[in-house]
PDB file of C-alpha atoms in Angstrom:
ATOM      1  CA  MET L   1       2.173 -20.140   4.417  1.00  0.00           C
ATOM      2  CA  GLN L   2       0.869 -21.585   1.134  1.00  0.00           C
ATOM      3  CA  ASN L   3      -2.615 -20.233   1.908  1.00  0.00           C
ATOM      4  CA  THR L   4      -1.123 -16.819   2.622  1.00  0.00           C
ATOM      5  CA  GLU L   5       0.535 -16.697  -0.771  1.00  0.00           C
ATOM      6  CA  ILE L   6      -2.703 -17.569  -2.574  1.00  0.00           C
ATOM      7  CA  GLU L   7      -4.713 -15.035  -0.559  1.00  0.00           C
ATOM      8  CA  TYR L   8      -2.020 -12.386  -1.000  1.00  0.00           C
ATOM      9  CA  ARG L   9      -1.769 -12.848  -4.755  1.00  0.00           C
ATOM     10  CA  HIS L  10      -5.568 -12.738  -5.063  1.00  0.00           C
ATOM     11  CA  VAL L  11      -5.711  -9.365  -3.279  1.00  0.00           C
ATOM     12  CA  ILE L  12      -2.834  -7.992  -5.343  1.00  0.00           C
ATOM     13  CA  GLN L  13      -4.491  -9.096  -8.575  1.00  0.00           C
ATOM     14  CA  ARG L  14      -7.647  -7.154  -7.603  1.00  0.00           C
ATOM     15  CA  CYS L  15      -5.501  -4.090  -6.867  1.00  0.00           C
ATOM     16  CA  LYS L  16      -3.524  -4.410 -10.089  1.00  0.00           C
ATOM     17  CA  ASP L  17      -6.684  -4.825 -12.165  1.00  0.00           C
ATOM     18  CA  LEU L  18      -8.076  -1.582 -10.740  1.00  0.00           C
ATOM     19  CA  PHE L  19      -4.703   0.159 -11.176  1.00  0.00           C
ATOM     20  CA  LEU L  20      -4.588  -0.758 -14.874  1.00  0.00           C
ATOM     21  CA  LYS L  21      -8.237   0.235 -15.433  1.00  0.00           C
ATOM     22  CA  LYS L  22      -7.577   3.628 -13.842  1.00  0.00           C
ATOM     23  CA  ASN L  23      -4.517   3.913 -16.062  1.00  0.00           C
ATOM     24  CA  LYS L  24      -6.813   3.539 -19.096  1.00  0.00           C
ATOM     25  CA  ASP L  25      -9.014   6.327 -17.726  1.00  0.00           C
ATOM     26  CA  TYR L  26      -6.324   8.729 -16.503  1.00  0.00           C
ATOM     27  CA  GLY L  27      -3.004   7.580 -17.919  1.00  0.00           C
ATOM     28  CA  THR L  28       0.016   8.087 -15.703  1.00  0.00           C
ATOM     29  CA  ALA L  29      -0.828  11.640 -14.679  1.00  0.00           C
ATOM     30  CA  TRP L  30       0.325  10.666 -11.170  1.00  0.00           C
ATOM     31  CA  ARG L  31       3.908  10.769 -12.462  1.00  0.00           C
ATOM     32  CA  ILE L  32       3.749  14.545 -11.960  1.00  0.00           C
ATOM     33  CA  LEU L  33       3.378  14.068  -8.189  1.00  0.00           C
ATOM     34  CA  ARG L  34       6.283  14.508  -5.849  1.00  0.00           C
ATOM     35  CA  LEU L  35       6.837  11.639  -3.449  1.00  0.00           C
ATOM     36  CA  SER L  36       5.572  13.750  -0.552  1.00  0.00           C
ATOM     37  CA  SER L  37       2.292  14.307  -2.409  1.00  0.00           C
ATOM     38  CA  ILE L  38       1.814  10.566  -2.838  1.00  0.00           C
ATOM     39  CA  THR L  39       2.562  10.091   0.857  1.00  0.00           C
ATOM     40  CA  ASP L  40      -0.120  12.661   1.670  1.00  0.00           C
ATOM     41  CA  GLN L  41      -2.629  10.842  -0.553  1.00  0.00           C
ATOM     42  CA  ILE L  42      -1.908   7.607   1.315  1.00  0.00           C
ATOM     43  CA  TYR L  43      -2.279   9.465   4.612  1.00  0.00           C
ATOM     44  CA  ILE L  44      -5.730  10.745   3.597  1.00  0.00           C
ATOM     45  CA  LYS L  45      -6.849   7.202   2.818  1.00  0.00           C
ATOM     46  CA  ALA L  46      -5.466   5.752   6.056  1.00  0.00           C
ATOM     47  CA  GLN L  47      -6.994   8.545   8.124  1.00  0.00           C
ATOM     48  CA  ARG L  48     -10.380   7.944   6.473  1.00  0.00           C
ATOM     49  CA  ILE L  49     -10.139   4.239   7.320  1.00  0.00           C
ATOM     50  CA  ARG L  50      -9.444   5.099  10.947  1.00  0.00           C
ATOM     51  CA  THR L  51     -12.363   7.540  11.048  1.00  0.00           C
ATOM     52  CA  LEU L  52     -14.693   4.914   9.569  1.00  0.00           C
ATOM     53  CA  GLN L  53     -13.433   2.311  12.032  1.00  0.00           C
ATOM     54  CA  GLU L  54     -14.079   4.660  14.939  1.00  0.00           C
ATOM     55  CA  THR L  55     -17.444   6.045  13.837  1.00  0.00           C
ATOM     56  CA  GLY L  56     -18.855   3.227  11.716  1.00  0.00           C
ATOM     57  CA  VAL L  57     -20.426   5.894   9.479  1.00  0.00           C
ATOM     58  CA  SER L  58     -19.605   6.680   5.855  1.00  0.00           C
ATOM     59  CA  ARG L  59     -21.316   9.744   4.430  1.00  0.00           C
ATOM     60  CA  VAL L  60     -19.918   9.312   0.930  1.00  0.00           C
ATOM     61  CA  GLY L  61     -21.080   5.724   0.524  1.00  0.00           C
ATOM     62  CA  GLU L  62     -17.665   4.157   0.048  1.00  0.00           C
ATOM     63  CA  GLY L  63     -16.395   1.644   2.531  1.00  0.00           C
ATOM     64  CA  ILE L  64     -13.056   0.757   3.997  1.00  0.00           C
ATOM     65  CA  GLU L  65     -11.933  -1.890   1.514  1.00  0.00           C
ATOM     66  CA  PRO L  66     -11.521   0.521  -1.436  1.00  0.00           C
ATOM     67  CA  GLU L  67      -9.332   2.703   0.782  1.00  0.00           C
ATOM     68  CA  PHE L  68      -7.001  -0.222   1.558  1.00  0.00           C
ATOM     69  CA  VAL L  69      -6.821  -0.933  -2.185  1.00  0.00           C
ATOM     70  CA  GLY L  70      -5.977   2.741  -2.720  1.00  0.00           C
ATOM     71  CA  ILE L  71      -3.203   2.556  -0.118  1.00  0.00           C
ATOM     72  CA  ILE L  72      -1.695  -0.429  -1.907  1.00  0.00           C
ATOM     73  CA  ASN L  73      -1.825   1.216  -5.323  1.00  0.00           C
ATOM     74  CA  TYR L  74      -0.509   4.585  -4.123  1.00  0.00           C
ATOM     75  CA  CYS L  75       2.362   2.805  -2.376  1.00  0.00           C
ATOM     76  CA  VAL L  76       3.176   1.018  -5.633  1.00  0.00           C
ATOM     77  CA  MET L  77       3.103   4.407  -7.377  1.00  0.00           C
ATOM     78  CA  ALA L  78       5.545   5.737  -4.782  1.00  0.00           C
ATOM     79  CA  LEU L  79       7.882   2.773  -5.296  1.00  0.00           C
ATOM     80  CA  ILE L  80       7.722   3.284  -9.056  1.00  0.00           C
ATOM     81  CA  GLN L  81       8.482   6.999  -8.570  1.00  0.00           C
ATOM     82  CA  LEU L  82      11.535   6.032  -6.513  1.00  0.00           C
ATOM     83  CA  GLN L  83      12.642   3.620  -9.227  1.00  0.00           C
ATOM     84  CA  LEU L  84      12.152   6.224 -11.964  1.00  0.00           C
ATOM     85  CA  VAL L  85      13.550   9.172 -10.021  1.00  0.00           C
ATOM     86  CA  ASN L  86      15.749  10.219 -12.953  1.00  0.00           C
ATOM     87  CA  ASP L  87      13.084   9.549 -15.592  1.00  0.00           C
ATOM     88  CA  SER L  88      11.039  12.692 -16.314  1.00  0.00           C
ATOM     89  CA  ARG L  89       8.412  11.018 -18.506  1.00  0.00           C
ATOM     90  CA  THR L  90       4.854  11.614 -17.350  1.00  0.00           C
ATOM     91  CA  ASP L  91       3.358   9.208 -19.863  1.00  0.00           C
ATOM     92  CA  LEU L  92       4.336   5.557 -19.502  1.00  0.00           C
ATOM     93  CA  PRO L  93       3.135   2.886 -21.922  1.00  0.00           C
ATOM     94  CA  THR L  94       0.731   0.398 -20.313  1.00  0.00           C
ATOM     95  CA  ASP L  95       3.003  -2.595 -20.881  1.00  0.00           C
ATOM     96  CA  GLU L  96       5.926  -0.826 -19.196  1.00  0.00           C
ATOM     97  CA  LEU L  97       3.696   0.299 -16.335  1.00  0.00           C
ATOM     98  CA  GLU L  98       2.454  -3.252 -15.792  1.00  0.00           C
ATOM     99  CA  THR L  99       6.041  -4.534 -15.745  1.00  0.00           C
ATOM    100  CA  LEU L 100       6.996  -1.842 -13.205  1.00  0.00           C
ATOM    101  CA  TYR L 101       3.964  -2.704 -11.039  1.00  0.00           C
ATOM    102  CA  ASP L 102       4.787  -6.423 -11.128  1.00  0.00           C
ATOM    103  CA  GLY L 103       8.445  -5.747 -10.336  1.00  0.00           C
ATOM    104  CA  GLN L 104       7.645  -3.668  -7.276  1.00  0.00           C
ATOM    105  CA  ILE L 105       5.054  -6.154  -6.034  1.00  0.00           C
ATOM    106  CA  GLY L 106       7.577  -8.962  -6.526  1.00  0.00           C
ATOM    107  CA  ARG L 107       9.974  -7.161  -4.192  1.00  0.00           C
ATOM    108  CA  VAL L 108       7.196  -6.594  -1.661  1.00  0.00           C
ATOM    109  CA  ILE L 109       6.174 -10.266  -1.764  1.00  0.00           C
ATOM    110  CA  ASP L 110       9.792 -11.282  -1.153  1.00  0.00           C
ATOM    111  CA  LEU L 111       9.792  -9.022   1.908  1.00  0.00           C
ATOM    112  CA  LEU L 112       6.505 -10.544   3.056  1.00  0.00           C
ATOM    113  CA  PHE L 113       7.873 -14.083   2.938  1.00  0.00           C
ATOM    114  CA  ALA L 114      11.040 -13.110   4.789  1.00  0.00           C
ATOM    115  CA  LYS L 115       9.135 -11.319   7.551  1.00  0.00           C
ATOM    116  CA  ASN L 116       6.330 -13.881   7.663  1.00  0.00           C
ATOM    117  CA  HIS L 117       8.930 -16.585   8.263  1.00  0.00           C
ATOM    118  CA  ASP L 118      10.531 -14.672  11.119  1.00  0.00           C
ATOM    119  CA  TYR L 119       7.271 -13.467  12.701  1.00  0.00           C
ATOM    120  CA  GLY L 120       5.261 -16.646  12.164  1.00  0.00           C
ATOM    121  CA  GLU L 121       2.256 -14.935  10.553  1.00  0.00           C
ATOM    122  CA  ALA L 122       1.601 -12.903  13.702  1.00  0.00           C
ATOM    123  CA  TRP L 123      -0.511 -10.523  11.582  1.00  0.00           C
ATOM    124  CA  ARG L 124      -3.284 -13.135  11.520  1.00  0.00           C
ATOM    125  CA  GLU L 125      -3.820 -12.518  15.245  1.00  0.00           C
ATOM    126  CA  MET L 126      -3.774  -8.734  14.934  1.00  0.00           C
ATOM    127  CA  ARG L 127      -6.823  -6.516  14.787  1.00  0.00           C
ATOM    128  CA  ILE L 128      -7.465  -4.657  11.554  1.00  0.00           C
ATOM    129  CA  SER L 129      -7.661  -1.456  13.595  1.00  0.00           C
ATOM    130  CA  SER L 130      -4.146  -2.100  14.938  1.00  0.00           C
ATOM    131  CA  MET L 131      -2.816  -2.606  11.430  1.00  0.00           C
ATOM    132  CA  THR L 132      -4.492   0.660  10.397  1.00  0.00           C
ATOM    133  CA  ASP L 133      -2.680   2.395  13.252  1.00  0.00           C
ATOM    134  CA  ILE L 134       0.617   0.852  12.138  1.00  0.00           C
ATOM    135  CA  ILE L 135       0.030   2.129   8.586  1.00  0.00           C
ATOM    136  CA  LEU L 136      -0.616   5.608  10.011  1.00  0.00           C
ATOM    137  CA  MET L 137       2.553   5.387  12.124  1.00  0.00           C
ATOM    138  CA  LYS L 138       4.583   4.359   9.069  1.00  0.00           C
ATOM    139  CA  LEU L 139       3.097   7.309   7.189  1.00  0.00           C
ATOM    140  CA  LEU L 140       4.163   9.718   9.922  1.00  0.00           C
ATOM    141  CA  ARG L 141       7.630   8.168   9.854  1.00  0.00           C
ATOM    142  CA  THR L 142       7.725   8.525   6.081  1.00  0.00           C
ATOM    143  CA  LYS L 143       6.654  12.162   6.281  1.00  0.00           C
ATOM    144  CA  GLN L 144       9.407  12.829   8.822  1.00  0.00           C
ATOM    145  CA  ILE L 145      12.020  11.170   6.615  1.00  0.00           C
ATOM    146  CA  GLU L 146      10.788  13.215   3.645  1.00  0.00           C
ATOM    147  CA  ASP L 147      10.987  16.385   5.746  1.00  0.00           C
ATOM    148  CA  ASN L 148      14.587  15.387   6.548  1.00  0.00           C
ATOM    149  CA  GLN L 149      15.327  15.163   2.796  1.00  0.00           C
ATOM    150  CA  GLY L 150      15.533  11.365   3.020  1.00  0.00           C
ATOM    151  CA  ASN L 151      18.290  11.339   5.607  1.00  0.00           C
ATOM    152  CA  THR L 152      18.117   8.863   8.473  1.00  0.00           C
ATOM    153  CA  LEU L 153      20.636   7.993  11.149  1.00  0.00           C
ATOM    154  CA  VAL L 154      19.686   4.394  11.903  1.00  0.00           C
ATOM    155  CA  SER L 155      16.234   3.875  10.416  1.00  0.00           C
ATOM    156  CA  GLU L 156      14.967   2.299   7.226  1.00  0.00           C
ATOM    157  CA  GLY L 157      14.138   4.739   4.487  1.00  0.00           C
ATOM    158  CA  VAL L 158      10.846   5.579   2.837  1.00  0.00           C
ATOM    159  CA  GLU L 159      10.995   2.601   0.484  1.00  0.00           C
ATOM    160  CA  ALA L 160      10.830   0.097   3.348  1.00  0.00           C
ATOM    161  CA  ASN L 161       7.900   1.969   4.868  1.00  0.00           C
ATOM    162  CA  TYR L 162       5.936   1.909   1.592  1.00  0.00           C
ATOM    163  CA  MET L 163       6.592  -1.815   1.299  1.00  0.00           C
ATOM    164  CA  ASP L 164       5.423  -2.455   4.854  1.00  0.00           C
ATOM    165  CA  MET L 165       2.281  -0.375   4.261  1.00  0.00           C
ATOM    166  CA  ILE L 166       1.443  -2.500   1.226  1.00  0.00           C
ATOM    167  CA  ASN L 167       1.811  -5.656   3.267  1.00  0.00           C
ATOM    168  CA  TYR L 168      -0.331  -4.391   6.148  1.00  0.00           C
ATOM    169  CA  ALA L 169      -3.037  -3.183   3.754  1.00  0.00           C
ATOM    170  CA  VAL L 170      -3.048  -6.587   2.011  1.00  0.00           C
ATOM    171  CA  PHE L 171      -3.294  -8.300   5.408  1.00  0.00           C
ATOM    172  CA  CYS L 172      -6.314  -6.136   6.253  1.00  0.00           C
ATOM    173  CA  LEU L 173      -8.014  -7.094   3.002  1.00  0.00           C
ATOM    174  CA  ILE L 174      -7.246 -10.781   3.556  1.00  0.00           C
ATOM    175  CA  LYS L 175      -8.690 -10.593   7.060  1.00  0.00           C
ATOM    176  CA  SER L 176     -11.754  -8.668   5.887  1.00  0.00           C
ATOM    177  CA  ASN L 177     -12.441 -11.306   3.239  1.00  0.00           C
ATOM    178  CA  ALA L 178     -12.201 -14.001   5.909  1.00  0.00           C
ATOM    179  CA  ASP L 179     -15.436 -12.627   7.419  1.00  0.00           C
ATOM    180  CA  THR L 180     -13.619 -10.559  10.016  1.00  0.00           C
ATOM    181  CA  PRO L 181     -15.517  -7.297  10.477  1.00  0.00           C
ATOM    182  CA  LEU L 182     -13.492  -4.358   9.211  1.00  0.00           C
ATOM    183  CA  LEU L 183     -14.637  -2.194  12.114  1.00  0.00           C
ATOM    184  CA  ARG L 184     -12.683  -4.268  14.634  1.00  0.00           C
TER     185      ARG L 184
END
């Protein structure tokens, strides 16, 4: 488990670094997006990963790893949007944004450790393609919950799905950095 934490935090640091650099370029223009629009952005990235896994061909020259990073960062954006649902600001100061990012990731890491304990790091034996499919399934669930105005009868809400998607995307990046081919 100790190795998992180090690997996990390394991946998250890469994602956060990119997130903050993009914030310098674009600011927090994403704050204008509705949650469903962020979900659709994540869906586009996950679908592209699946297409690349199935075809092995990228015509735009970008690989799978940047798409997993994008999934992580868009999911963090969605979690921040949920946290700031009553805050209409579209421009957040960088220090506040970094604190919000760290806070959401802290919650996701807590979830990881709880689930990793119960499941015994089963993700290490999973195929990256299976985890991609699970991310896509969680996206379809999220879209359905959004279409139902957030109402569920017995299921977790969108927040739990975003958190799970972050964890699966991090797992895929950990596995890909362990010399496991991403097309598997």
